[in-house]
Structure formats: structure tokens, C-alpha cells
mmCIF file of C-alpha atoms in Angstrom:
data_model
loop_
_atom_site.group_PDB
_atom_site.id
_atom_site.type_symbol
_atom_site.label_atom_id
_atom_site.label_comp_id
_atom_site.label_asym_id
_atom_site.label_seq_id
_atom_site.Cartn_x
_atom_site.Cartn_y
_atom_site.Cartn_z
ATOM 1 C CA UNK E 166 59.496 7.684 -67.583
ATOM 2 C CA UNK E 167 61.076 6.634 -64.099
ATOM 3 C CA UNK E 168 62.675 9.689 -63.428
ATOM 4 C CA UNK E 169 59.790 12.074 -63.834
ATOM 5 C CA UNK E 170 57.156 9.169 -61.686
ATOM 6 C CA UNK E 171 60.279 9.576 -59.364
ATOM 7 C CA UNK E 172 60.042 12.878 -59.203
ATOM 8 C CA UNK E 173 56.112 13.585 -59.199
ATOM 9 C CA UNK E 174 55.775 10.543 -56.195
ATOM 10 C CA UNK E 175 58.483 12.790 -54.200
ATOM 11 C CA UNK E 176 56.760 16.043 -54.825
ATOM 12 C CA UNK E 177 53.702 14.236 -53.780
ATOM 13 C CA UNK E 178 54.941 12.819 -50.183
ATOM 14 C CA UNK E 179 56.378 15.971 -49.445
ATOM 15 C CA UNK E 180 53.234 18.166 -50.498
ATOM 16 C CA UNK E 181 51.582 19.637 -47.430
ATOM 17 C CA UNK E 182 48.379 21.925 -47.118
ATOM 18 C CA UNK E 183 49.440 25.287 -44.678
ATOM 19 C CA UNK E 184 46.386 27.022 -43.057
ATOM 20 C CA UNK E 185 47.224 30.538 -41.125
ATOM 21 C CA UNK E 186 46.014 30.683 -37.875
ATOM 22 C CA UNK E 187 43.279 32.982 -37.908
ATOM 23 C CA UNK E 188 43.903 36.312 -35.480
ATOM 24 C CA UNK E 189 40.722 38.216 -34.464
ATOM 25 C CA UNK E 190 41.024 42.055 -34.635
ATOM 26 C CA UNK E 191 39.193 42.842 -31.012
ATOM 27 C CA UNK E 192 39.461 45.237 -28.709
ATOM 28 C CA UNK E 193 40.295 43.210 -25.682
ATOM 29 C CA UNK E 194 43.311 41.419 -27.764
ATOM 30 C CA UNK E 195 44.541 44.874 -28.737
ATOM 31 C CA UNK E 196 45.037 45.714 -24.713
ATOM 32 C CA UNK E 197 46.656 42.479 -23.750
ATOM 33 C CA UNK E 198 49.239 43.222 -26.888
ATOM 34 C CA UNK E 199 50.098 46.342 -25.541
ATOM 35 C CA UNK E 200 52.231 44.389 -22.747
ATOM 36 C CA UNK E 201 55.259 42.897 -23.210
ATOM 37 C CA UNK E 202 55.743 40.611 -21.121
ATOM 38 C CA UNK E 203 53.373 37.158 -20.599
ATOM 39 C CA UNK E 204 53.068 37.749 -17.377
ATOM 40 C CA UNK E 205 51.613 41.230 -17.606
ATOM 41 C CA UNK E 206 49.266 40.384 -20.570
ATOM 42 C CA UNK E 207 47.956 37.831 -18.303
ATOM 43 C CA UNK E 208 46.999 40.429 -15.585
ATOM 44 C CA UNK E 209 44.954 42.344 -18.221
ATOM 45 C CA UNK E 210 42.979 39.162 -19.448
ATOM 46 C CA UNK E 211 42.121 38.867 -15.759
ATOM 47 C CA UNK E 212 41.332 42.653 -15.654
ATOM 48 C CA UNK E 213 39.180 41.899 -18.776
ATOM 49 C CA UNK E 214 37.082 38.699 -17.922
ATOM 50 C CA UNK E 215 34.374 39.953 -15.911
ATOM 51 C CA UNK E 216 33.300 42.332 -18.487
ATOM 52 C CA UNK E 217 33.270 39.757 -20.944
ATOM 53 C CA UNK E 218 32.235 36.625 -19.125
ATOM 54 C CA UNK E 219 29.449 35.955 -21.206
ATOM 55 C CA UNK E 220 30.880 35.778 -23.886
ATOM 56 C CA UNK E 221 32.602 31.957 -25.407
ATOM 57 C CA UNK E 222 34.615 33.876 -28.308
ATOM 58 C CA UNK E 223 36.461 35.827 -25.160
ATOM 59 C CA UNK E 224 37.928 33.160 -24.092
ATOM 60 C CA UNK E 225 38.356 31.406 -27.280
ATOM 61 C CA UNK E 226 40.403 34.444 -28.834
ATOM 62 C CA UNK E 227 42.324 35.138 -25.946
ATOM 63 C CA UNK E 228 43.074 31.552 -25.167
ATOM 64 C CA UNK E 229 44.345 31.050 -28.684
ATOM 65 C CA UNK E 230 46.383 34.117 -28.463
ATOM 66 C CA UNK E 231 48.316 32.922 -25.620
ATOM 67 C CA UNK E 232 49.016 29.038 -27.406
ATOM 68 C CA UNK E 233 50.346 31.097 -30.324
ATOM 69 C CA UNK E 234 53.089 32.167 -28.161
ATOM 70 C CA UNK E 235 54.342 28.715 -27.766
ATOM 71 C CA UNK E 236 56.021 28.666 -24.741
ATOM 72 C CA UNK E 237 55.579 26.037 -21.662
ATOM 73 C CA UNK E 238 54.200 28.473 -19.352
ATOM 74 C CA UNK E 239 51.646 30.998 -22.209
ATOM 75 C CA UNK E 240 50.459 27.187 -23.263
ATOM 76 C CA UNK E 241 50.296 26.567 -19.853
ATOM 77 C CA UNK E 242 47.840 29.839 -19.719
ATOM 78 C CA UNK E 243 45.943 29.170 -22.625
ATOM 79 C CA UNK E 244 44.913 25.737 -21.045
ATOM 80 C CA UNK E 245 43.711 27.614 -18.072
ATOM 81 C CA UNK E 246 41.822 30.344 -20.141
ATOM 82 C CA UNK E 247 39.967 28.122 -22.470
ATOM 83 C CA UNK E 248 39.032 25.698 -19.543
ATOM 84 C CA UNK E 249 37.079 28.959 -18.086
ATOM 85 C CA UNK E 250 34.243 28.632 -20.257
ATOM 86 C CA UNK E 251 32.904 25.523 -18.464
ATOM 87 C CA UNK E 252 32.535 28.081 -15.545
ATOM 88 C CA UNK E 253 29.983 30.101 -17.044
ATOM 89 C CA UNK E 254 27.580 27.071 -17.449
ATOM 90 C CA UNK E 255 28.739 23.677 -17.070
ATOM 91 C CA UNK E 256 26.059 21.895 -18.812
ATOM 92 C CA UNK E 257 25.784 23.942 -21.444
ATOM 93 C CA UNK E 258 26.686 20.835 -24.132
ATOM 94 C CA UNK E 259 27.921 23.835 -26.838
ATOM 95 C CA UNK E 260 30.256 25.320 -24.501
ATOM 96 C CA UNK E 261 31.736 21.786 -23.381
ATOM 97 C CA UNK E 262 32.323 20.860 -27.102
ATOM 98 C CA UNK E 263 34.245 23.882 -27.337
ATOM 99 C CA UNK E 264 36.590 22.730 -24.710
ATOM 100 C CA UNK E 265 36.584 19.089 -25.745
ATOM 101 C CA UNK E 266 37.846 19.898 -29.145
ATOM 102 C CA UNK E 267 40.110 22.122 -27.871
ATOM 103 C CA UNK E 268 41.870 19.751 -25.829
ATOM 104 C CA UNK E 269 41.508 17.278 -29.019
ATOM 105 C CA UNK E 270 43.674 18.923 -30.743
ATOM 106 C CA UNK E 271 46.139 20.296 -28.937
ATOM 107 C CA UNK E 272 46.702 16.389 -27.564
ATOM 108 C CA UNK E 273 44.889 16.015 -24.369
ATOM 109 C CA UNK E 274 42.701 13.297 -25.591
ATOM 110 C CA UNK E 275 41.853 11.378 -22.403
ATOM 111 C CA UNK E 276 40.575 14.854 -21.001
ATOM 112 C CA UNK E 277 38.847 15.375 -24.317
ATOM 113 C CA UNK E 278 37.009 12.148 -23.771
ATOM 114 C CA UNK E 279 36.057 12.847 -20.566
ATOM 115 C CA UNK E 280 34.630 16.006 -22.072
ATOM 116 C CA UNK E 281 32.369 13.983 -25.016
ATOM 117 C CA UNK E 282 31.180 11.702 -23.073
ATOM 118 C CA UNK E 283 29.499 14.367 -20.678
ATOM 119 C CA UNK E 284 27.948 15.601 -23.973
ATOM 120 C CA UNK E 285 26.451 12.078 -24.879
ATOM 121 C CA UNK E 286 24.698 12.276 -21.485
ATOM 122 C CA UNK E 287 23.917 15.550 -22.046
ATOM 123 C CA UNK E 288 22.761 15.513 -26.002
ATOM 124 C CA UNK E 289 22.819 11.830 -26.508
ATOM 125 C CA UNK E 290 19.734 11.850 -28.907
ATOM 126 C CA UNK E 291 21.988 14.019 -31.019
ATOM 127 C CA UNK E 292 23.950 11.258 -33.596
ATOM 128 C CA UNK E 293 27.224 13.828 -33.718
ATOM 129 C CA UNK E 294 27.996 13.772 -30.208
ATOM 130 C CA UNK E 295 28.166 10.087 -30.186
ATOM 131 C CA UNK E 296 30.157 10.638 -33.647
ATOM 132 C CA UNK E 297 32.513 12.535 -32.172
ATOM 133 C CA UNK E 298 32.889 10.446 -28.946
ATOM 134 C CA UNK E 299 33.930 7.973 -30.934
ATOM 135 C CA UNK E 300 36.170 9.790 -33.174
ATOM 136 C CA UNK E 301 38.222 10.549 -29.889
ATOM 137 C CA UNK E 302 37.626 7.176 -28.901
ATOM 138 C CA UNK E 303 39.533 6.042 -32.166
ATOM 139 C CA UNK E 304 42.644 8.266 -31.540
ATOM 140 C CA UNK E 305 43.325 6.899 -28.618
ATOM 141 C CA UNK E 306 43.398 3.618 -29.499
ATOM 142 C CA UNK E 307 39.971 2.182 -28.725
ATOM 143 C CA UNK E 308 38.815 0.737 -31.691
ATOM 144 C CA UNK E 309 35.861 -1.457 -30.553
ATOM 145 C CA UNK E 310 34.595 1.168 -28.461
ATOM 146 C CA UNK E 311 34.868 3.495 -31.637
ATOM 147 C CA UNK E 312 33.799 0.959 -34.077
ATOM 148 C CA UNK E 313 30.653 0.452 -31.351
ATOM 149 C CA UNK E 314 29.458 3.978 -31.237
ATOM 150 C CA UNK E 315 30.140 4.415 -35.328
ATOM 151 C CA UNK E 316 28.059 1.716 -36.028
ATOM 152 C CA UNK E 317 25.331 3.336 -33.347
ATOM 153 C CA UNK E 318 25.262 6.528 -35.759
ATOM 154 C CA UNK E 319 24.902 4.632 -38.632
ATOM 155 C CA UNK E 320 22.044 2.193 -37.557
ATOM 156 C CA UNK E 321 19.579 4.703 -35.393
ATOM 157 C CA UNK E 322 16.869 6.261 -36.878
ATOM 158 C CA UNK E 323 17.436 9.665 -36.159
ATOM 159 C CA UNK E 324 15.078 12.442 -36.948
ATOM 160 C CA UNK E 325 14.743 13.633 -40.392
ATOM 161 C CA UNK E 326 17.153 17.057 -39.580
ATOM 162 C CA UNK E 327 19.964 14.792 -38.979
ATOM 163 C CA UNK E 328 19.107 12.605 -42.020
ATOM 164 C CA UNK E 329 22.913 11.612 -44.285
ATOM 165 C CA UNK E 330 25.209 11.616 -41.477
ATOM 166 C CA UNK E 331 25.016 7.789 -41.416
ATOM 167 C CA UNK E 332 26.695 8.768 -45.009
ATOM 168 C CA UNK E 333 30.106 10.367 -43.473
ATOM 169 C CA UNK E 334 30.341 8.019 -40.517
ATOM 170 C CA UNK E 335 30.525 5.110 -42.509
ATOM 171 C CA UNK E 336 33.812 6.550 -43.873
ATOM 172 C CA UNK E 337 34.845 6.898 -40.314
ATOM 173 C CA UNK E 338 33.765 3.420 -39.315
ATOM 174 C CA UNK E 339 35.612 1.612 -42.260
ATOM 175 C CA UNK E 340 38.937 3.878 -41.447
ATOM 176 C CA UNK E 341 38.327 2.662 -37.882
ATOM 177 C CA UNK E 342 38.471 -1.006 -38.592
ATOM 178 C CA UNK E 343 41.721 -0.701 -41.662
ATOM 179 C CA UNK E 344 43.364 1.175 -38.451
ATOM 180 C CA UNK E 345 42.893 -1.602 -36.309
ATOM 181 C CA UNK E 346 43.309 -4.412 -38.675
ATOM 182 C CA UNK E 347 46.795 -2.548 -39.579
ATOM 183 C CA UNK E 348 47.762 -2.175 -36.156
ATOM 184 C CA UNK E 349 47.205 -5.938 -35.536
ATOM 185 C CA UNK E 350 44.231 -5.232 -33.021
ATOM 186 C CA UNK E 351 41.698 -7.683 -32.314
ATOM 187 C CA UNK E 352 37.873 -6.464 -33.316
ATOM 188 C CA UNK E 353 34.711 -7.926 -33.209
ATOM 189 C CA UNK E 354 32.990 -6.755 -36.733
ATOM 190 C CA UNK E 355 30.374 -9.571 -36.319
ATOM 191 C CA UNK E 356 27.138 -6.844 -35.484
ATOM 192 C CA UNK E 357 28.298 -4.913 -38.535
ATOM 193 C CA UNK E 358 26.450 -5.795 -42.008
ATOM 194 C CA UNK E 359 29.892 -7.330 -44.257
ATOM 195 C CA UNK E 360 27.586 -4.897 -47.453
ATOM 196 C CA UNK E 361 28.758 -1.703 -45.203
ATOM 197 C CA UNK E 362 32.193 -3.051 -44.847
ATOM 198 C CA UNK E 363 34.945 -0.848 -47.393
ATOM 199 C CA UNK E 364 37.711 0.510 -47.153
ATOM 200 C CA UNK E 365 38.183 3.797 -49.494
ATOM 201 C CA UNK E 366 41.396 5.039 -49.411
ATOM 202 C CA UNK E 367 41.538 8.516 -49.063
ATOM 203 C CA UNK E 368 44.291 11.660 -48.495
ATOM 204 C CA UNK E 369 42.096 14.177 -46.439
ATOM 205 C CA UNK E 370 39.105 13.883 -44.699
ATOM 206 C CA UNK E 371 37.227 16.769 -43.464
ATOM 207 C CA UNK E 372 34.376 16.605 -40.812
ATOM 208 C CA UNK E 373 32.243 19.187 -40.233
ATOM 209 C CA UNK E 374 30.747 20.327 -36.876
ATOM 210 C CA UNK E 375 27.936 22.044 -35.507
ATOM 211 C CA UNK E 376 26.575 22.497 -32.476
ATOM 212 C CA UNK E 377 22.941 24.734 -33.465
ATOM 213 C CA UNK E 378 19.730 23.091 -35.701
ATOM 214 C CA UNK E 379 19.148 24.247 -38.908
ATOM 215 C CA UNK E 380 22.553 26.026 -39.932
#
């Protein structure tokens, strides 16, 4: 009846999907913990990073550690930690995609860009770092320069190891151009084949990453 399609749409709309943050069990996190104050902590991940300056999940762990705090000045931290691992090689494309999607999601997209596209040069005969330029590209508003680079993914003929990810960008191109066309936004679709073109509605959409061959 009414009531109960009421009742299941509510439950619906205000269904959510909670993942725990995941908190590493390392030595190096234990010592920093044993200080109370930000500050302090902060003087022992200094004390800590030339023994471990090799090593990306460091940085990563600690960095995370200090946005889980979530206060201006420990976010202001992390941001400063995580950003460290384009010191130990900066073009090393794996440890720049690290810091890109860091700054994707906690918001600093413009920065994150800047980050992708330094992979493209870097790894541009790789279809996911143009996929994931143009995922940024998207969030920030860009839809023909998204819509571009999609399309780029899904007509190249890339080597057999990266065959079916023409599949999962199409999804991504299509939710580009409903996003635009919602928003009002003016896009020429004219270099795209109309047989490609449809929208499928959908509630969650995972991508998956990686940055080595064969894994």
C-alpha cells in the first residue's frame, strides 16, 4: 500500500553504507600515540622520517593518523606529511598518484589535477591515468575536457593487458554527459558514436585502481 512504499522509499533515501577507517598497528604509530599533545607527536614523526624515508606506507599511515584527528592545524599536518612522499622521487608516477588521490578526496581538486596531469606526461601510454585525469577533470566541473579524455580511453587501442577498461569508462563517460546535460552545460558530443551514448542509472559506482602490471 502507500504507507508501507512510503515507508520503504524513506528507509531507502536515508540508507547509507559506513566504512571504518582502517588504523595500521605499526611501530612508528605506536610512538607518536604515546604523546599527548599534536604538537609533540609531530616532533616524533620528524624524529621518525629519516629512518623510514623509503618507505610510501610511512607517510601514508602517519599522514592519515594525523587527518583522523580532525582539527585545523593536525589536518593542516597531515597535508604536509603526505605531500613528503613526492620528496623521495618526484617522478616516480606511483608515488604522485598517491598524493593526487589523496588530495582528491579530501577536496583539493585543482591541486589533484595538477598532480594527474604530471602522471599523463609521465605514464600517458597507460589508459588509467588519462581515466583518472578526467575523472578529476569531471568533479570540478569540466565536462568537455572530461568527456574528451573518456572518450580517449575508450577509442585507443591499448595493449592487450589493459584490454576491458574501455568497458568501465564508458559508464564514466555517459555519467559525464547526464551531469552536464543536468547542470545545463553546453557539450560538444558530436566525435562520440550516438550507439555508445546511455545513460544507466546507477546508486554506487566503484572504480578500481592500480598502479603495478599484472595484479
Amino acid at each position: 500500500n502507500d504507507k508501507e512504499a512510503k515507508k520503504s522509499a524513506s528507509t531507502s533515501a536515508s540508507s547509507a553504507i559506513s566504512i571504518k577507517a582502517w588504523t595500521p598497528d605499526t611501530p612508528y604509530l605506536t610512538l607518536i600515540k604515546k604523546h599527548e599533545t599534536v604538537e609533540a607527536q609531530y616532533m616524533t614523526y620528524l624524529s621518525l622520517r629519516s629512518e623510514h624515508k623509503g618507505s610510501p606506507a610511512f607517510f601514508l599511515d602517519v599522514s592519515g593518523y594525523f587527518s583522523s584527528l580532525n582539527t585545523p592545524f593536525s589536518s593542516e599536518l597531515a597535508d604536509r606529511i603526505i605531500t613528503s612522499i613526492l620528496e623521495m622521487k618526484l617522478e616516480n608516477d606511483r608515488l604522485i598518484r598517491i598524493v593526487a588521490f589523496y588530495m582528491y578526496l579530501k577536496g583539493d581538486k585543482e591541486q589533484a589535477q595538477w598532480l594527474f596531469e604530471k602522471v599523463v606526461k609521465l605514464r600517458g601510454e597507460e589508459p588509467q591515468s588519462h581515466r583518472d585525469l578526467a575523472i578529476v577533470l569531471r568533479s570540478l566541473g569540466k565536462y568537455q575536457e572530461a568527456l574528451d579524455r573518456f572518450w580517449k580511453v575508450v577509442t585507443t587501442d591499448w595493449p592487450i593487458r589493459f584490454q576491458h577498461i574501455e568497458d568501465e569508462t564508458l559508464l564514466h563517460l555517459n555519467s559525464t554527459i547526464d551531469q552536464a546535460e543536468k547542470e545545463g552545460k553546453i557539450i560538444d558530443k558530436s566525435k562520440i558514436d550516438p550507439y555508445y551514448i546511455k545513460i544507466l542509472p546507477m546508486d554506487i559506482h566503484c572504480t578500481i585502481q592500480w598502479d603495478t602490471d599484472d595484479t
